Amino acid sequence: MSARPTAFARRTRRIAALRAGAAAVCCGLLLGSAGVSVAAVQAPATAHERDAPSYGRGSLVSAEKLYTLASPAAVSTELRRAGFETSTVRHGVTAYRLVYRTVDAQGRPTTASGLLALPRSGERRLGTVSFAHGTGSHKDDSPSMSRAEFVSAPVIAHASAGAAAVGPDYVGMGKGPGPHPWMDIPSETTASLDMLRAARAFAPHTGRTLQRPVQVTGFSQGASAALALGRALQDGADPYFRLAALAPISGAYDFGGTELPALLEGRVEAKSGAVYAAYTLVAFNRLHPVYDDPAEVFRAPYDRTVEALFDGAHTGEQLMRGTPGTVDELLTAHGRDLLAHPTGGLAEALRGTDGVCRDWAPRTPTRLYMASGDEQAVTENTDRCQEWLREAGADVPVVDLGAVDYAGSRHLGSNTAGTTAVVRWFEHLRRS
């Protein structure tokens, strides 16, 4: 977790400092970023927008051209700066930020933003890929607010292989108002689905159209979001889009039954575990009655400060400085017991979070990607997801990416290696 660097080497140095206590890698991405300059692109209403679902969900509020990577070489430079491979790059890319109408975790009308990346190719009708990103603490830790960064690179990589690639920022991230309801599956699903609708509405303004089949992927937090979006598309949540393939990477699919016990047992990297524990209690308490007073679950002095760290305005470095190095330093005995034996509002929240692999079977090509020795999303999560999908009738293979590494993290490495693998697989499926 570090402030957004301008080059991969600078990020690596900050991560080294992080592991020494100055900053840290956590929760599926490098936290902390800065804004980008944009040029506005007008996006008048289309027939699709007029036919949008309730609350005008998916209709465009604005569209901004962020940057153009005019050639494959320019894209390769962009991806290398973020620490990603370039072997799948075939086209230049143009990137846009879309702001669109959606609903929040309570079902109330709101707006959200996301990144749309289009290949600079001769194709007018484009296959569509949706990528859901990993965890961030600051609103700028999102695809449309970053460039040449860990959180935006997968979207660019998919577009450079010929797809229209969308990366929702999620509710409360990017340009969206209010706090981010972290790991809230329903709002991740609506934000992702409505981002697809907004992309479909905007694409004709660039001379392109999006095809109906959607290939869905995501990393860490976004792996669960990807499964939920895939299920919604398969169930007919949108009259136009349909699920074509599903490839989540390194998710905490059994968050309550596997990830939280691993966190408490010390099988999750210690600093990451402390931040996960804090984020879980603070974010879930905003939607469910988990605690009445922070002092019930957080030790002093964190009981007075930790909630504010997750307001969307604090950077990753501030979050790292404001949290202890271990779960035991953070939690009271009651807080630890609550994570070990969830009840009440926390148990209710976890039923939603842990349901992404349960009681459904994808009817399209599906793979689960993971990295052996993952120090954040322990691999038993993937085992459990595969087991549940098999029980529902889907024999889904697990792809072990091996001992991949990104700045000393196998979890983060699974995103870089997994992105390349998924881009290749999705491109193969589009051609077949």
GROMACS .gro file of C-alpha atoms in nm:
model
  432
    1MET     CA    1   0.000   0.000   0.000
    2SER     CA    2   0.170   0.320  -0.106
    3ALA     CA    3   0.117   0.659  -0.256
    4ARG     CA    4   0.090   0.639  -0.630
    5PRO     CA    5   0.437   0.637  -0.790
    6THR     CA    6   0.521   0.752  -1.138
    7ALA     CA    7   0.709   0.435  -1.231
    8PHE     CA    8   0.721   0.070  -1.131
    9ALA     CA    9   1.069   0.107  -0.982
   10ARG     CA   10   0.947   0.384  -0.755
   11ARG     CA   11   0.655   0.168  -0.644
   12THR     CA   12   0.892  -0.118  -0.566
   13ARG     CA   13   1.104   0.108  -0.346
   14ARG     CA   14   0.796   0.227  -0.160
   15ILE     CA   15   0.679  -0.128  -0.107
   16ALA     CA   16   1.017  -0.213   0.042
   17ALA     CA   17   0.972   0.081   0.279
   18LEU     CA   18   0.620  -0.037   0.348
   19ARG     CA   19   0.739  -0.375   0.465
   20ALA     CA   20   0.976  -0.193   0.696
   21GLY     CA   21   0.683  -0.005   0.847
   22ALA     CA   22   0.654   0.314   0.643
   23ALA     CA   23   0.385   0.185   0.405
   24ALA     CA   24   0.242  -0.152   0.294
   25VAL     CA   25   0.087  -0.370   0.027
   26CYS     CA   26  -0.264  -0.474   0.119
   27CYS     CA   27  -0.596  -0.608   0.025
   28GLY     CA   28  -0.536  -0.685  -0.340
   29LEU     CA   29  -0.371  -0.368  -0.464
   30LEU     CA   30  -0.137  -0.082  -0.390
   31LEU     CA   31  -0.344   0.176  -0.206
   32GLY     CA   32  -0.318   0.547  -0.271
   33SER     CA   33  -0.320   0.742  -0.596
   34ALA     CA   34  -0.362   1.084  -0.752
   35GLY     CA   35  -0.595   1.230  -1.010
   36VAL     CA   36  -0.546   1.271  -1.384
   37SER     CA   37  -0.616   1.557  -1.622
   38VAL     CA   38  -0.900   1.490  -1.865
   39ALA     CA   39  -1.065   1.647  -2.165
   40ALA     CA   40  -1.444   1.643  -2.170
   41VAL     CA   41  -1.629   1.449  -2.439
   42GLN     CA   42  -1.996   1.528  -2.485
   43ALA     CA   43  -2.228   1.227  -2.468
   44PRO     CA   44  -2.586   1.315  -2.563
   45ALA     CA   45  -2.865   1.075  -2.474
   46THR     CA   46  -2.908   0.765  -2.688
   47ALA     CA   47  -3.203   0.535  -2.744
   48HIS     CA   48  -3.040   0.289  -2.506
   49GLU     CA   49  -3.033   0.549  -2.230
   50ARG     CA   50  -3.401   0.631  -2.283
   51ASP     CA   51  -3.477   0.258  -2.244
   52ALA     CA   52  -3.259   0.218  -1.931
   53PRO     CA   53  -3.396   0.036  -1.626
   54SER     CA   54  -3.545   0.201  -1.317
   55TYR     CA   55  -3.383   0.524  -1.191
   56GLY     CA   56  -3.223   0.553  -1.535
   57ARG     CA   57  -2.968   0.295  -1.425
   58GLY     CA   58  -2.676   0.281  -1.664
   59SER     CA   59  -2.759   0.612  -1.831
   60LEU     CA   60  -2.470   0.848  -1.888
   61VAL     CA   61  -2.410   1.155  -1.678
   62SER     CA   62  -2.080   1.243  -1.844
   63ALA     CA   63  -1.796   1.098  -2.047
   64GLU     CA   64  -1.438   1.223  -2.047
   65LYS     CA   65  -1.150   1.126  -2.271
   66LEU     CA   66  -0.862   1.053  -2.036
   67TYR     CA   67  -0.575   0.962  -2.267
   68THR     CA   68  -0.480   0.796  -2.593
   69LEU     CA   69  -0.207   0.535  -2.630
   70ALA     CA   70  -0.168   0.567  -3.003
   71SER     CA   71   0.029   0.251  -3.074
   72PRO     CA   72   0.100  -0.095  -2.934
   73ALA     CA   73   0.440   0.038  -2.828
   74ALA     CA   74   0.275   0.312  -2.623
   75VAL     CA   75   0.047   0.057  -2.457
   76SER     CA   76   0.345  -0.164  -2.379
   77THR     CA   77   0.522   0.125  -2.212
   78GLU     CA   78   0.208   0.194  -2.007
   79LEU     CA   79   0.175  -0.167  -1.894
   80ARG     CA   80   0.544  -0.204  -1.811
   81ARG     CA   81   0.523   0.105  -1.590
   82ALA     CA   82   0.251  -0.076  -1.396
   83GLY     CA   83   0.456  -0.398  -1.375
   84PHE     CA   84   0.245  -0.596  -1.624
   85GLU     CA   85   0.347  -0.813  -1.918
   86THR     CA   86   0.308  -0.690  -2.275
   87SER     CA   87   0.301  -1.010  -2.481
   88THR     CA   88  -0.073  -0.979  -2.554
   89VAL     CA   89  -0.065  -0.618  -2.680
   90ARG     CA   90  -0.186  -0.584  -3.040
   91HIS     CA   91  -0.352  -0.240  -3.058
   92GLY     CA   92  -0.329   0.110  -2.927
   93VAL     CA   93  -0.598   0.215  -2.679
   94THR     CA   94  -0.816   0.517  -2.602
   95ALA     CA   95  -0.936   0.551  -2.243
   96TYR     CA   96  -1.247   0.728  -2.113
   97ARG     CA   97  -1.401   0.793  -1.774
   98LEU     CA   98  -1.776   0.740  -1.769
   99VAL     CA   99  -2.000   0.872  -1.492
  100TYR     CA  100  -2.338   0.701  -1.487
  101ARG     CA  101  -2.653   0.651  -1.285
  102THR     CA  102  -2.685   0.350  -1.058
  103VAL     CA  103  -2.812   0.266  -0.709
  104ASP     CA  104  -2.628   0.249  -0.378
  105ALA     CA  105  -2.621  -0.030  -0.120
  106GLN     CA  106  -2.966   0.075   0.007
  107GLY     CA  107  -3.111   0.081  -0.345
  108ARG     CA  108  -3.124   0.462  -0.360
  109PRO     CA  109  -3.036   0.650  -0.680
  110THR     CA  110  -2.673   0.760  -0.699
  111THR     CA  111  -2.392   0.793  -0.951
  112ALA     CA  112  -2.075   0.596  -1.006
  113SER     CA  113  -1.780   0.609  -1.241
  114GLY     CA  114  -1.559   0.370  -1.429
  115LEU     CA  115  -1.295   0.325  -1.697
  116LEU     CA  116  -1.382   0.237  -2.056
  117ALA     CA  117  -1.088   0.143  -2.279
  118LEU     CA  118  -1.138   0.091  -2.653
  119PRO     CA  119  -0.884  -0.060  -2.893
  120ARG     CA  120  -0.755   0.153  -3.177
  121SER     CA  121  -0.846  -0.112  -3.431
  122GLY     CA  122  -1.062  -0.127  -3.741
  123GLU     CA  123  -1.330  -0.333  -3.571
  124ARG     CA  124  -1.661  -0.155  -3.531
  125ARG     CA  125  -1.840  -0.428  -3.331
  126LEU     CA  126  -1.638  -0.516  -3.023
  127GLY     CA  127  -1.649  -0.802  -2.781
  128THR     CA  128  -1.680  -0.682  -2.422
  129VAL     CA  129  -1.471  -0.758  -2.113
  130SER     CA  130  -1.560  -0.646  -1.760
  131PHE     CA  131  -1.275  -0.628  -1.507
  132ALA     CA  132  -1.349  -0.573  -1.136
  133HIS     CA  133  -1.057  -0.433  -0.937
  134GLY     CA  134  -0.916  -0.517  -0.595
  135THR     CA  135  -0.948  -0.327  -0.269
  136GLY     CA  136  -0.861   0.039  -0.223
  137SER     CA  137  -0.910   0.288   0.059
  138HIS     CA  138  -0.894   0.625  -0.123
  139LYS     CA  139  -1.151   0.717  -0.388
  140ASP     CA  140  -0.865   0.748  -0.636
  141ASP     CA  141  -0.769   0.381  -0.588
  142SER     CA  142  -0.990   0.295  -0.883
  143PRO     CA  143  -0.943   0.234  -1.257
  144SER     CA  144  -1.076   0.563  -1.394
  145MET     CA  145  -0.866   0.767  -1.151
  146SER     CA  146  -0.533   0.597  -1.224
  147ARG     CA  147  -0.301   0.568  -1.519
  148ALA     CA  148  -0.020   0.317  -1.572
  149GLU     CA  149  -0.111   0.169  -1.236
  150PHE     CA  150  -0.187  -0.171  -1.087
  151VAL     CA  151  -0.559  -0.097  -1.066
  152SER     CA  152  -0.606   0.024  -1.426
  153ALA     CA  153  -0.356  -0.188  -1.619
  154PRO     CA  154  -0.581  -0.497  -1.661
  155VAL     CA  155  -0.848  -0.286  -1.834
  156ILE     CA  156  -0.588  -0.146  -2.073
  157ALA     CA  157  -0.444  -0.493  -2.135
  158HIS     CA  158  -0.782  -0.637  -2.238
  159ALA     CA  159  -0.853  -0.342  -2.467
  160SER     CA  160  -0.512  -0.372  -2.632
  161ALA     CA  161  -0.603  -0.731  -2.724
  162GLY     CA  162  -0.908  -0.608  -2.915
  163ALA     CA  163  -1.195  -0.590  -2.664
  164ALA     CA  164  -1.403  -0.307  -2.531
  165ALA     CA  165  -1.287  -0.323  -2.169
  166VAL     CA  166  -1.477  -0.173  -1.877
  167GLY     CA  167  -1.355  -0.132  -1.521
  168PRO     CA  168  -1.618  -0.010  -1.272
  169ASP     CA  169  -1.480   0.203  -0.989
  170TYR     CA  170  -1.764   0.072  -0.763
  171VAL     CA  171  -2.011   0.274  -0.557
  172GLY     CA  172  -1.835   0.534  -0.343
  173MET     CA  173  -1.507   0.510  -0.537
  174GLY     CA  174  -1.376   0.725  -0.819
  175LYS     CA  175  -1.620   1.009  -0.882
  176GLY     CA  176  -1.901   0.843  -0.687
  177PRO     CA  177  -2.035   1.018  -0.374
  178GLY     CA  178  -2.038   0.876  -0.023
  179PRO     CA  179  -1.831   0.599   0.138
  180HIS     CA  180  -1.750   0.277  -0.043
  181PRO     CA  181  -1.953  -0.024   0.084
  182TRP     CA  182  -1.655  -0.261   0.074
  183MET     CA  183  -1.730  -0.627  -0.009
  184ASP     CA  184  -2.101  -0.552  -0.045
  185ILE     CA  185  -2.190  -0.791  -0.325
  186PRO     CA  186  -2.525  -0.636  -0.433
  187SER     CA  187  -2.381  -0.287  -0.487
  188GLU     CA  188  -2.074  -0.426  -0.662
  189THR     CA  189  -2.307  -0.612  -0.896
  190THR     CA  190  -2.528  -0.313  -0.976
  191ALA     CA  191  -2.228  -0.085  -1.028
  192SER     CA  192  -2.069  -0.339  -1.263
  193LEU     CA  193  -2.388  -0.406  -1.458
  194ASP     CA  194  -2.472  -0.039  -1.490
  195MET     CA  195  -2.117   0.036  -1.606
  196LEU     CA  196  -2.171  -0.209  -1.891
  197ARG     CA  197  -2.493  -0.027  -1.980
  198ALA     CA  198  -2.317   0.309  -1.973
  199ALA     CA  199  -2.039   0.176  -2.195
  200ARG     CA  200  -2.296   0.047  -2.442
  201ALA     CA  201  -2.465   0.388  -2.442
  202PHE     CA  202  -2.140   0.573  -2.501
  203ALA     CA  203  -1.973   0.345  -2.756
  204PRO     CA  204  -2.175   0.471  -3.058
  205HIS     CA  205  -2.029   0.818  -2.999
  206THR     CA  206  -1.693   0.667  -3.093
  207GLY     CA  207  -1.830   0.482  -3.395
  208ARG     CA  208  -1.836   0.146  -3.211
  209THR     CA  209  -2.096  -0.092  -3.077
  210LEU     CA  210  -2.061  -0.351  -2.801
  211GLN     CA  211  -2.158  -0.708  -2.873
  212ARG     CA  212  -2.397  -0.889  -2.640
  213PRO     CA  213  -2.155  -1.152  -2.497
  214VAL     CA  214  -1.956  -1.027  -2.196
  215GLN     CA  215  -1.642  -1.194  -2.065
  216VAL     CA  216  -1.612  -1.125  -1.695
  217THR     CA  217  -1.301  -1.121  -1.478
  218GLY     CA  218  -1.178  -0.955  -1.160
  219PHE     CA  219  -0.908  -0.971  -0.896
  220SER     CA  220  -0.922  -1.014  -0.517
  221GLN     CA  221  -1.227  -0.814  -0.402
  222GLY     CA  222  -1.310  -0.796  -0.771
  223ALA     CA  223  -1.305  -1.174  -0.806
  224SER     CA  224  -1.616  -1.197  -0.591
  225ALA     CA  225  -1.767  -0.904  -0.780
  226ALA     CA  226  -1.695  -1.082  -1.109
  227LEU     CA  227  -1.872  -1.400  -0.996
  228ALA     CA  228  -2.173  -1.198  -0.883
  229LEU     CA  229  -2.189  -1.008  -1.212
  230GLY     CA  230  -2.155  -1.334  -1.405
  231ARG     CA  231  -2.444  -1.484  -1.212
  232ALA     CA  232  -2.659  -1.175  -1.271
  233LEU     CA  233  -2.590  -1.180  -1.645
  234GLN     CA  234  -2.664  -1.551  -1.667
  235ASP     CA  235  -2.990  -1.495  -1.480
  236GLY     CA  236  -3.099  -1.232  -1.734
  237ALA     CA  237  -3.046  -0.919  -1.525
  238ASP     CA  238  -2.997  -0.720  -1.846
  239PRO     CA  239  -3.208  -0.772  -2.160
  240TYR     CA  240  -2.909  -0.710  -2.390
  241PHE     CA  241  -2.589  -0.841  -2.233
  242ARG     CA  242  -2.528  -1.209  -2.161
  243LEU     CA  243  -2.246  -1.397  -1.992
  244ALA     CA  244  -1.987  -1.543  -2.231
  245ALA     CA  245  -1.702  -1.648  -1.998
  246LEU     CA  246  -1.594  -1.609  -1.638
  247ALA     CA  247  -1.240  -1.590  -1.498
  248PRO     CA  248  -1.202  -1.454  -1.142
  249ILE     CA  249  -0.853  -1.428  -0.992
  250SER     CA  250  -0.754  -1.488  -0.627
  251GLY     CA  251  -1.078  -1.411  -0.450
  252ALA     CA  252  -1.176  -1.446  -0.084
  253TYR     CA  253  -1.488  -1.634  -0.187
  254ASP     CA  254  -1.539  -1.791   0.157
  255PHE     CA  255  -1.465  -1.475   0.347
  256GLY     CA  256  -1.634  -1.572   0.673
  257GLY     CA  257  -1.554  -1.943   0.674
  258THR     CA  258  -1.199  -1.941   0.539
  259GLU     CA  259  -1.046  -1.592   0.510
  260LEU     CA  260  -1.132  -1.455   0.854
  261PRO     CA  261  -1.012  -1.769   1.036
  262ALA     CA  262  -0.687  -1.756   0.834
  263LEU     CA  263  -0.649  -1.390   0.929
  264LEU     CA  264  -0.694  -1.464   1.299
  265GLU     CA  265  -0.462  -1.766   1.285
  266GLY     CA  266  -0.179  -1.563   1.130
  267ARG     CA  267  -0.191  -1.730   0.788
  268VAL     CA  268  -0.259  -1.394   0.625
  269GLU     CA  269   0.037  -1.151   0.617
  270ALA     CA  270   0.020  -0.966   0.950
  271LYS     CA  271  -0.020  -0.604   0.839
  272SER     CA  272  -0.263  -0.699   0.565
  273GLY     CA  273  -0.460  -0.897   0.821
  274ALA     CA  274  -0.489  -0.597   1.051
  275VAL     CA  275  -0.617  -0.375   0.769
  276TYR     CA  276  -0.859  -0.641   0.647
  277ALA     CA  277  -0.996  -0.678   1.001
  278ALA     CA  278  -1.042  -0.303   1.037
  279TYR     CA  279  -1.204  -0.263   0.695
  280THR     CA  280  -1.436  -0.557   0.758
  281LEU     CA  281  -1.574  -0.421   1.083
  282VAL     CA  282  -1.596  -0.057   0.973
  283ALA     CA  283  -1.745  -0.115   0.628
  284PHE     CA  284  -1.988  -0.386   0.732
  285ASN     CA  285  -2.106  -0.178   1.030
  286ARG     CA  286  -2.219   0.097   0.792
  287LEU     CA  287  -2.478  -0.139   0.642
  288HIS     CA  288  -2.543  -0.384   0.925
  289PRO     CA  289  -2.553  -0.348   1.307
  290VAL     CA  290  -2.212  -0.493   1.394
  291TYR     CA  291  -2.123  -0.268   1.692
  292ASP     CA  292  -2.262   0.042   1.865
  293ASP     CA  293  -1.932   0.192   1.980
  294PRO     CA  294  -1.592   0.141   1.810
  295ALA     CA  295  -1.442   0.075   2.156
  296GLU     CA  296  -1.636  -0.252   2.163
  297VAL     CA  297  -1.418  -0.399   1.888
  298PHE     CA  298  -1.109  -0.175   1.856
  299ARG     CA  299  -0.843  -0.119   2.121
  300ALA     CA  300  -0.736   0.234   2.215
  301PRO     CA  301  -0.624   0.452   2.046
  302TYR     CA  302  -0.766   0.293   1.730
  303ASP     CA  303  -1.122   0.306   1.862
  304ARG     CA  304  -1.108   0.685   1.818
  305THR     CA  305  -0.937   0.697   1.481
  306VAL     CA  306  -0.985   0.386   1.268
  307GLU     CA  307  -1.333   0.459   1.128
  308ALA     CA  308  -1.218   0.787   0.975
  309LEU     CA  309  -0.937   0.611   0.788
  310PHE     CA  310  -1.197   0.447   0.562
  311ASP     CA  311  -1.378   0.765   0.457
  312GLY     CA  312  -1.242   0.758   0.102
  313ALA     CA  313  -1.026   1.067   0.159
  314HIS     CA  314  -0.736   0.904   0.344
  315THR     CA  315  -0.450   0.767   0.139
  316GLY     CA  316  -0.303   0.422   0.169
  317GLU     CA  317   0.001   0.561   0.348
  318GLN     CA  318  -0.223   0.734   0.601
  319LEU     CA  319  -0.413   0.409   0.649
  320MET     CA  320  -0.089   0.220   0.707
  321ARG     CA  321   0.037   0.474   0.959
  322GLY     CA  322  -0.296   0.471   1.138
  323THR     CA  323  -0.328   0.095   1.189
  324PRO     CA  324  -0.113  -0.143   1.395
  325GLY     CA  325   0.101  -0.424   1.261
  326THR     CA  326  -0.111  -0.712   1.389
  327VAL     CA  327  -0.471  -0.806   1.448
  328ASP     CA  328  -0.410  -0.855   1.821
  329GLU     CA  329  -0.290  -0.496   1.858
  330LEU     CA  330  -0.605  -0.374   1.680
  331LEU     CA  331  -0.890  -0.577   1.824
  332THR     CA  332  -1.042  -0.611   2.166
  333ALA     CA  333  -1.122  -0.960   2.290
  334HIS     CA  334  -1.481  -0.903   2.182
  335GLY     CA  335  -1.373  -0.781   1.838
  336ARG     CA  336  -1.158  -1.088   1.785
  337ASP     CA  337  -1.433  -1.320   1.907
  338LEU     CA  338  -1.682  -1.152   1.675
  339LEU     CA  339  -1.461  -1.222   1.372
  340ALA     CA  340  -1.403  -1.578   1.490
  341HIS     CA  341  -1.772  -1.645   1.561
  342PRO     CA  342  -1.980  -1.396   1.360
  343THR     CA  343  -2.327  -1.316   1.490
  344GLY     CA  344  -2.594  -1.057   1.426
  345GLY     CA  345  -2.522  -0.801   1.158
  346LEU     CA  346  -2.178  -0.940   1.079
  347ALA     CA  347  -2.319  -1.287   1.017
  348GLU     CA  348  -2.586  -1.133   0.797
  349ALA     CA  349  -2.327  -0.943   0.593
  350LEU     CA  350  -2.111  -1.252   0.552
  351ARG     CA  351  -2.402  -1.455   0.416
  352GLY     CA  352  -2.407  -1.216   0.122
  353THR     CA  353  -2.030  -1.199   0.082
  354ASP     CA  354  -1.991  -1.578   0.097
  355GLY     CA  355  -2.271  -1.656  -0.145
  356VAL     CA  356  -2.096  -1.579  -0.475
  357CYS     CA  357  -2.002  -1.943  -0.544
  358ARG     CA  358  -2.303  -2.109  -0.381
  359ASP     CA  359  -2.621  -2.249  -0.535
  360TRP     CA  360  -2.549  -2.173  -0.898
  361ALA     CA  361  -2.357  -2.325  -1.188
  362PRO     CA  362  -2.207  -2.117  -1.470
  363ARG     CA  363  -2.322  -2.241  -1.810
  364THR     CA  364  -2.036  -2.074  -1.994
  365PRO     CA  365  -1.658  -2.140  -1.999
  366THR     CA  366  -1.529  -2.068  -1.648
  367ARG     CA  367  -1.189  -2.089  -1.481
  368LEU     CA  368  -1.073  -1.997  -1.130
  369TYR     CA  369  -0.722  -1.848  -1.121
  370MET     CA  370  -0.504  -1.846  -0.809
  371ALA     CA  371  -0.140  -1.837  -0.697
  372SER     CA  372   0.007  -2.101  -0.471
  373GLY     CA  373   0.124  -1.954  -0.142
  374ASP     CA  374  -0.102  -1.648  -0.167
  375GLU     CA  375  -0.033  -1.450   0.151
  376GLN     CA  376  -0.359  -1.251   0.141
  377ALA     CA  377  -0.644  -1.446  -0.021
  378VAL     CA  378  -0.552  -1.793   0.109
  379THR     CA  379  -0.599  -2.055  -0.161
  380GLU     CA  380  -0.852  -2.256   0.039
  381ASN     CA  381  -1.099  -1.988  -0.075
  382THR     CA  382  -1.059  -2.110  -0.432
  383ASP     CA  383  -1.089  -2.473  -0.323
  384ARG     CA  384  -1.418  -2.397  -0.152
  385CYS     CA  385  -1.552  -2.206  -0.453
  386GLN     CA  386  -1.464  -2.491  -0.687
  387GLU     CA  387  -1.633  -2.737  -0.450
  388TRP     CA  388  -1.954  -2.533  -0.430
  389LEU     CA  389  -1.971  -2.486  -0.806
  390ARG     CA  390  -1.917  -2.858  -0.856
  391GLU     CA  391  -2.199  -2.937  -0.613
  392ALA     CA  392  -2.425  -2.717  -0.827
  393GLY     CA  393  -2.325  -2.902  -1.144
  394ALA     CA  394  -2.033  -2.702  -1.287
  395ASP     CA  395  -1.694  -2.872  -1.314
  396VAL     CA  396  -1.477  -2.560  -1.308
  397PRO     CA  397  -1.099  -2.600  -1.341
  398VAL     CA  398  -0.856  -2.417  -1.115
  399VAL     CA  399  -0.553  -2.261  -1.284
  400ASP     CA  400  -0.256  -2.236  -1.046
  401LEU     CA  401  -0.039  -1.947  -1.163
  402GLY     CA  402   0.247  -2.075  -0.946
  403ALA     CA  403   0.492  -1.877  -0.739
  404VAL     CA  404   0.431  -1.547  -0.916
  405ASP     CA  405   0.564  -1.228  -0.763
  406TYR     CA  406   0.484  -0.859  -0.771
  407ALA     CA  407   0.705  -0.654  -0.541
  408GLY     CA  408   0.734  -0.944  -0.297
  409SER     CA  409   0.365  -1.040  -0.299
  410ARG     CA  410   0.223  -1.355  -0.457
  411HIS     CA  411  -0.127  -1.218  -0.416
  412LEU     CA  412  -0.045  -0.910  -0.621
  413GLY     CA  413   0.159  -1.125  -0.857
  414SER     CA  414  -0.149  -1.329  -0.933
  415ASN     CA  415  -0.310  -1.019  -1.081
  416THR     CA  416  -0.021  -0.944  -1.314
  417ALA     CA  417   0.027  -1.307  -1.423
  418GLY     CA  418  -0.345  -1.380  -1.416
  419THR     CA  419  -0.428  -1.082  -1.634
  420THR     CA  420  -0.197  -1.206  -1.909
  421ALA     CA  421  -0.341  -1.557  -1.886
  422VAL     CA  422  -0.701  -1.436  -1.890
  423VAL     CA  423  -0.641  -1.194  -2.180
  424ARG     CA  424  -0.504  -1.485  -2.386
  425TRP     CA  425  -0.792  -1.716  -2.291
  426PHE     CA  426  -1.061  -1.457  -2.356
  427GLU     CA  427  -0.908  -1.366  -2.692
  428HIS     CA  428  -0.901  -1.735  -2.788
  429LEU     CA  429  -1.268  -1.770  -2.694
  430ARG     CA  430  -1.365  -1.463  -2.898
  431ARG     CA  431  -1.194  -1.607  -3.204
  432SER     CA  432  -1.337  -1.956  -3.169
   0.00000   0.00000   0.00000
